[in-house]
GROMACS .gro file of C-alpha atoms in nm:
model
  275
    1MET     CA    1  -1.066   2.365   1.587
    2ASP     CA    2  -1.253   2.054   1.572
    3LYS     CA    3  -1.085   1.744   1.462
    4MET     CA    4  -1.174   1.597   1.145
    5PRO     CA    5  -1.374   1.267   1.160
    6ASP     CA    6  -1.166   0.941   1.111
    7LEU     CA    7  -1.211   0.790   0.789
    8VAL     CA    8  -1.167   0.424   0.905
    9ASP     CA    9  -1.331   0.277   1.206
   10ARG     CA   10  -1.043   0.116   1.394
   11THR     CA   11  -1.284  -0.097   1.620
   12ALA     CA   12  -1.429  -0.231   1.296
   13LEU     CA   13  -1.081  -0.296   1.122
   14ALA     CA   14  -0.977  -0.483   1.439
   15ARG     CA   15  -1.300  -0.707   1.433
   16ASN     CA   16  -1.249  -0.775   1.049
   17ARG     CA   17  -0.897  -0.881   1.097
   18ALA     CA   18  -0.976  -1.099   1.395
   19ARG     CA   19  -1.209  -1.289   1.174
   20ALA     CA   20  -0.944  -1.346   0.907
   21GLU     CA   21  -0.842  -1.679   0.810
   22PRO     CA   22  -0.472  -1.789   0.749
   23ASP     CA   23  -0.533  -1.986   0.428
   24ALA     CA   24  -0.665  -1.677   0.270
   25LEU     CA   25  -0.394  -1.438   0.331
   26PHE     CA   26  -0.245  -1.470  -0.031
   27LEU     CA   27  -0.201  -1.086  -0.022
   28GLN     CA   28   0.011  -1.093   0.263
   29GLU     CA   29   0.218  -1.391   0.111
   30ALA     CA   30   0.265  -1.201  -0.190
   31VAL     CA   31   0.398  -0.880  -0.016
   32ALA     CA   32   0.614  -1.115   0.201
   33GLY     CA   33   0.774  -1.256  -0.109
   34GLU     CA   34   0.816  -0.902  -0.270
   35LEU     CA   35   0.979  -0.783   0.025
   36GLN     CA   36   1.230  -1.030   0.077
   37GLU     CA   37   1.364  -1.005  -0.287
   38ARG     CA   38   1.404  -0.640  -0.222
   39LEU     CA   39   1.596  -0.707   0.079
   40ILE     CA   40   1.835  -0.953  -0.103
   41GLU     CA   41   1.899  -0.679  -0.356
   42VAL     CA   42   1.984  -0.428  -0.086
   43ASN     CA   43   2.268  -0.669   0.033
   44ARG     CA   44   2.290  -0.545   0.388
   45THR     CA   45   2.257  -0.714   0.697
   46PHE     CA   46   1.999  -0.562   0.916
   47LYS     CA   47   2.029  -0.614   1.311
   48SER     CA   48   1.714  -0.454   1.431
   49ILE     CA   49   1.391  -0.501   1.239
   50ALA     CA   50   1.034  -0.352   1.313
   51ILE     CA   51   0.754  -0.458   1.154
   52VAL     CA   52   0.418  -0.268   1.155
   53THR     CA   53   0.125  -0.497   1.068
   54GLY     CA   54  -0.236  -0.568   1.144
   55PHE     CA   55  -0.137  -0.948   1.111
   56PRO     CA   56   0.126  -1.013   1.396
   57ASP     CA   57   0.108  -1.385   1.373
   58PHE     CA   58   0.186  -1.403   0.997
   59TRP     CA   59   0.476  -1.179   1.006
   60ALA     CA   60   0.625  -1.274   1.330
   61ALA     CA   61   0.635  -1.625   1.190
   62ARG     CA   62   0.865  -1.505   0.895
   63TYR     CA   63   1.065  -1.255   1.099
   64PRO     CA   64   1.096  -1.434   1.442
   65ASP     CA   65   1.359  -1.182   1.569
   66ALA     CA   66   1.186  -0.858   1.486
   67THR     CA   67   0.984  -0.618   1.684
   68ILE     CA   68   0.620  -0.657   1.590
   69VAL     CA   69   0.401  -0.365   1.665
   70ALA     CA   70   0.018  -0.272   1.548
   71ASP     CA   71  -0.069  -0.011   1.280
   72ASP     CA   72  -0.217   0.205   1.547
   73ASP     CA   73  -0.244   0.575   1.496
   74ALA     CA   74   0.052   0.598   1.726
   75LEU     CA   75   0.324   0.341   1.669
   76ALA     CA   76   0.464   0.176   1.966
   77LEU     CA   77   0.818   0.227   1.856
   78GLU     CA   78   1.127   0.397   2.011
   79PRO     CA   79   1.307   0.680   1.849
   80ALA     CA   80   1.630   0.590   1.636
   81ALA     CA   81   1.571   0.223   1.745
   82HIS     CA   82   1.579   0.032   1.435
   83ASP     CA   83   1.795  -0.009   1.105
   84LEU     CA   84   1.495  -0.156   0.916
   85ILE     CA   85   1.127  -0.111   0.935
   86LEU     CA   86   0.883  -0.312   0.721
   87HIS     CA   87   0.536  -0.146   0.709
   88CYS     CA   88   0.310  -0.434   0.588
   89MET     CA   89  -0.031  -0.402   0.415
   90CYS     CA   90  -0.175  -0.161   0.649
   91LEU     CA   91  -0.112   0.199   0.521
   92HIS     CA   92  -0.419   0.196   0.304
   93TRP     CA   93  -0.614   0.171   0.620
   94ALA     CA   94  -0.438   0.442   0.820
   95ASN     CA   95  -0.643   0.765   0.918
   96ASP     CA   96  -0.311   0.953   0.877
   97PRO     CA   97  -0.086   0.796   0.618
   98VAL     CA   98   0.193   1.088   0.631
   99GLY     CA   99   0.186   1.057   1.032
  100GLN     CA  100   0.273   0.687   0.973
  101LEU     CA  101   0.552   0.750   0.757
  102VAL     CA  102   0.704   1.039   0.997
  103GLN     CA  103   0.668   0.806   1.284
  104CYS     CA  104   0.873   0.541   1.103
  105ARG     CA  105   1.152   0.786   1.003
  106HIS     CA  106   1.185   0.909   1.362
  107THR     CA  107   1.213   0.520   1.464
  108LEU     CA  108   1.486   0.463   1.200
  109LYS     CA  109   1.868   0.514   1.291
  110PRO     CA  110   2.061   0.712   1.039
  111ASP     CA  111   2.077   0.537   0.715
  112GLY     CA  112   1.793   0.282   0.804
  113LEU     CA  113   1.541   0.164   0.522
  114LEU     CA  114   1.201   0.172   0.528
  115LEU     CA  115   0.997  -0.067   0.297
  116CYS     CA  116   0.612  -0.004   0.303
  117ALA     CA  117   0.374  -0.217   0.117
  118PHE     CA  118   0.017  -0.160   0.086
  119LEU     CA  119  -0.289  -0.155  -0.155
  120GLY     CA  120  -0.314   0.117  -0.413
  121GLY     CA  121  -0.576   0.314  -0.622
  122GLN     CA  122  -0.635   0.065  -0.871
  123THR     CA  123  -0.741  -0.197  -0.622
  124LEU     CA  124  -1.074  -0.344  -0.679
  125HIS     CA  125  -1.170  -0.101  -0.939
  126GLU     CA  126  -1.390  -0.365  -1.108
  127LEU     CA  127  -1.587  -0.418  -0.763
  128ARG     CA  128  -1.608  -0.064  -0.710
  129ALA     CA  129  -1.751   0.019  -1.045
  130SER     CA  130  -1.990  -0.249  -1.044
  131LEU     CA  131  -2.113  -0.188  -0.692
  132ALA     CA  132  -2.175   0.197  -0.763
  133GLU     CA  133  -2.339   0.135  -1.086
  134ALA     CA  134  -2.579  -0.129  -0.919
  135GLU     CA  135  -2.652   0.089  -0.599
  136ALA     CA  136  -2.706   0.411  -0.805
  137ALA     CA  137  -2.946   0.220  -1.052
  138ILE     CA  138  -3.149   0.059  -0.752
  139THR     CA  139  -3.138   0.298  -0.463
  140GLY     CA  140  -3.061   0.611  -0.651
  141GLY     CA  141  -2.754   0.694  -0.417
  142LEU     CA  142  -2.383   0.585  -0.348
  143SER     CA  143  -2.268   0.454   0.011
  144PRO     CA  144  -1.876   0.421   0.118
  145ARG     CA  145  -1.801   0.066   0.047
  146ILE     CA  146  -1.421   0.062  -0.041
  147ALA     CA  147  -1.149   0.288   0.111
  148PRO     CA  148  -0.987   0.516  -0.112
  149MET     CA  149  -0.628   0.439  -0.204
  150GLY     CA  150  -0.371   0.642  -0.304
  151GLU     CA  151  -0.247   0.684  -0.672
  152ILE     CA  152   0.110   0.573  -0.756
  153ARG     CA  153   0.159   0.937  -0.895
  154ASP     CA  154   0.100   1.101  -0.558
  155LEU     CA  155   0.255   0.848  -0.306
  156GLY     CA  156   0.625   0.929  -0.379
  157GLY     CA  157   0.560   1.270  -0.237
  158LEU     CA  158   0.451   1.130   0.074
  159LEU     CA  159   0.816   0.993   0.164
  160GLN     CA  160   0.973   1.360   0.098
  161ARG     CA  161   0.694   1.503   0.338
  162ALA     CA  162   0.794   1.251   0.595
  163GLY     CA  163   1.155   1.344   0.563
  164PHE     CA  164   1.307   1.040   0.379
  165ALA     CA  165   1.599   1.053   0.155
  166LEU     CA  166   1.626   0.863  -0.188
  167PRO     CA  167   1.251   0.811  -0.210
  168VAL     CA  168   1.121   0.571  -0.461
  169ALA     CA  169   0.740   0.443  -0.517
  170ASP     CA  170   0.645   0.176  -0.765
  171ALA     CA  171   0.343  -0.046  -0.822
  172ALA     CA  172   0.268  -0.389  -0.909
  173PRO     CA  173  -0.072  -0.511  -1.021
  174LEU     CA  174  -0.174  -0.879  -0.879
  175THR     CA  175  -0.465  -1.013  -1.065
  176ALA     CA  176  -0.692  -1.295  -0.883
  177SER     CA  177  -0.960  -1.521  -1.054
  178TYR     CA  178  -1.314  -1.583  -0.875
  179ALA     CA  179  -1.599  -1.782  -0.996
  180ASN     CA  180  -1.816  -1.447  -0.924
  181ALA     CA  181  -1.853  -1.119  -0.756
  182PHE     CA  182  -1.987  -1.304  -0.445
  183HIS     CA  183  -1.691  -1.510  -0.411
  184LEU     CA  184  -1.472  -1.220  -0.431
  185MET     CA  185  -1.657  -1.045  -0.172
  186HIS     CA  186  -1.658  -1.356   0.073
  187ASP     CA  187  -1.277  -1.370   0.009
  188LEU     CA  188  -1.244  -1.026   0.129
  189ARG     CA  189  -1.381  -1.111   0.445
  190LYS     CA  190  -1.171  -1.393   0.485
  191MET     CA  191  -0.861  -1.184   0.426
  192GLY     CA  192  -0.984  -0.942   0.670
  193GLU     CA  193  -1.002  -0.654   0.394
  194ASN     CA  194  -1.367  -0.585   0.391
  195ASN     CA  195  -1.544  -0.256   0.473
  196ALA     CA  196  -1.423  -0.075   0.783
  197LEU     CA  197  -1.527   0.287   0.682
  198THR     CA  198  -1.640   0.492   0.942
  199ASP     CA  199  -1.952   0.612   0.724
  200ARG     CA  200  -2.002   0.290   0.587
  201ILE     CA  201  -2.365   0.161   0.598
  202LYS     CA  202  -2.439  -0.021   0.907
  203HIS     CA  203  -2.707  -0.276   0.785
  204PRO     CA  204  -2.691  -0.563   0.549
  205THR     CA  205  -2.671  -0.450   0.183
  206ARG     CA  206  -3.019  -0.504  -0.025
  207ARG     CA  207  -2.984  -0.846  -0.173
  208ASN     CA  208  -3.092  -0.708  -0.525
  209VAL     CA  209  -2.815  -0.446  -0.501
  210LEU     CA  210  -2.551  -0.739  -0.454
  211THR     CA  211  -2.725  -0.935  -0.746
  212GLU     CA  212  -2.715  -0.634  -0.984
  213ALA     CA  213  -2.349  -0.579  -0.902
  214ALA     CA  214  -2.251  -0.934  -0.949
  215SER     CA  215  -2.444  -0.942  -1.310
  216ILE     CA  216  -2.254  -0.604  -1.390
  217TYR     CA  217  -1.941  -0.747  -1.276
  218SER     CA  218  -1.964  -1.039  -1.493
  219ALA     CA  219  -2.092  -0.866  -1.771
  220SER     CA  220  -1.807  -0.598  -1.757
  221PHE     CA  221  -1.491  -0.787  -1.622
  222GLY     CA  222  -1.592  -1.166  -1.714
  223ASN     CA  223  -1.344  -1.422  -1.863
  224GLU     CA  224  -1.417  -1.648  -2.141
  225ASP     CA  225  -1.423  -1.904  -1.895
  226GLY     CA  226  -1.726  -1.766  -1.720
  227ARG     CA  227  -1.504  -1.653  -1.415
  228VAL     CA  228  -1.421  -1.279  -1.318
  229ASN     CA  229  -1.096  -1.092  -1.243
  230ALA     CA  230  -1.004  -0.878  -0.954
  231THR     CA  231  -0.733  -0.651  -0.939
  232PHE     CA  232  -0.514  -0.575  -0.626
  233GLU     CA  233  -0.249  -0.314  -0.690
  234ILE     CA  234   0.054  -0.360  -0.445
  235ILE     CA  235   0.226  -0.021  -0.395
  236THR     CA  236   0.584  -0.041  -0.252
  237LEU     CA  237   0.753   0.280  -0.099
  238THR     CA  238   1.114   0.286  -0.036
  239GLY     CA  239   1.295   0.532   0.174
  240TRP     CA  240   1.607   0.588   0.370
  241ALA     CA  241   1.662   0.788   0.682
  242PRO     CA  242   1.904   1.076   0.592
  243SER     CA  243   2.257   1.022   0.699
  244ASP     CA  244   2.585   1.184   0.632
  245THR     CA  245   2.714   0.875   0.459
  246GLN     CA  246   2.453   0.885   0.192
  247GLN     CA  247   2.531   1.002  -0.163
  248GLN     CA  248   2.431   1.375  -0.196
  249PRO     CA  249   2.352   1.537  -0.529
  250LEU     CA  250   2.611   1.806  -0.637
  251ARG     CA  251   2.551   2.178  -0.668
  252PRO     CA  252   2.470   2.301  -1.007
  253GLY     CA  253   2.766   2.409  -1.191
  254SER     CA  254   3.006   2.214  -0.970
  255ALA     CA  255   3.093   1.936  -1.231
  256THR     CA  256   3.456   1.875  -1.272
  257ALA     CA  257   3.426   1.677  -1.586
  258ARG     CA  258   3.260   1.713  -1.925
  259LEU     CA  259   3.002   1.478  -2.023
  260ALA     CA  260   3.123   1.488  -2.386
  261ASP     CA  261   3.458   1.354  -2.258
  262ALA     CA  262   3.297   1.071  -2.069
  263LEU     CA  263   3.097   0.968  -2.394
  264GLY     CA  264   3.414   0.997  -2.619
  265THR     CA  265   3.227   1.241  -2.852
  266THR     CA  266   3.249   1.609  -2.975
  267GLU     CA  267   3.055   1.871  -2.800
  268THR     CA  268   2.881   2.105  -3.049
  269PRO     CA  269   2.784   2.435  -2.913
  270LEU     CA  270   2.411   2.529  -2.931
  271ASP     CA  271   2.361   2.790  -3.211
  272ARG     CA  272   2.142   3.030  -3.058
  273SER     CA  273   2.127   3.273  -3.405
  274LYS     CA  274   1.811   3.097  -3.501
  275ASP     CA  275   1.631   3.143  -3.170
   0.00000   0.00000   0.00000
């Protein structure tokens, strides 16, 4: 059976990231702050941290004792070697997201923690809609421009498929303001998040398509001050490597206490005569 073609051109992605500018990495900064807050809430000392990232210098500066590895299709991590893995802002560029999570699961020690943050499906919905409308009107077709990103309702299941216990998925929108759509697209290049899809068009987009898209963007998503907003949806997956020490759900019918007693109320039997 032939292998499915990769959705993401990893060579182009590496090139885009190499051109990123440190002063434009505000998404990485936002995620770093969010993950740090979550680790404080966990209230556990982690002694062997691994970080999966496309921006090693940024994350190594914040976790100097961590093992930093690239988000390659095959992660350069040893089995059962770490008690914490931070998968930072790169799952949305993975050709095999479940495979990435499975590898993280095997890399964790029992009761080890995974925190995985990445861009979700509502990211850049304004730009996506504006480009699609402009291109359809001018060229009569559509080309892949923004990587498809997972929706929060589907992403919790990825952790379960990868074998994690106590899976949780949550999302938080981050809104940035730009002078216009051109400034947004320029900023995406500066943060290394521009188009790296395998099926992307390999020639510059026609100027009139971009101009029309900018006009549509301003008309549909403009602010009162003449600027435009751009949405970045940050999704965080939390999962634990299974361990015998973790709390386990009870079997149905095995309860030894009544809920009514715990609530201090009287239990009223259900009247089924009216069924």
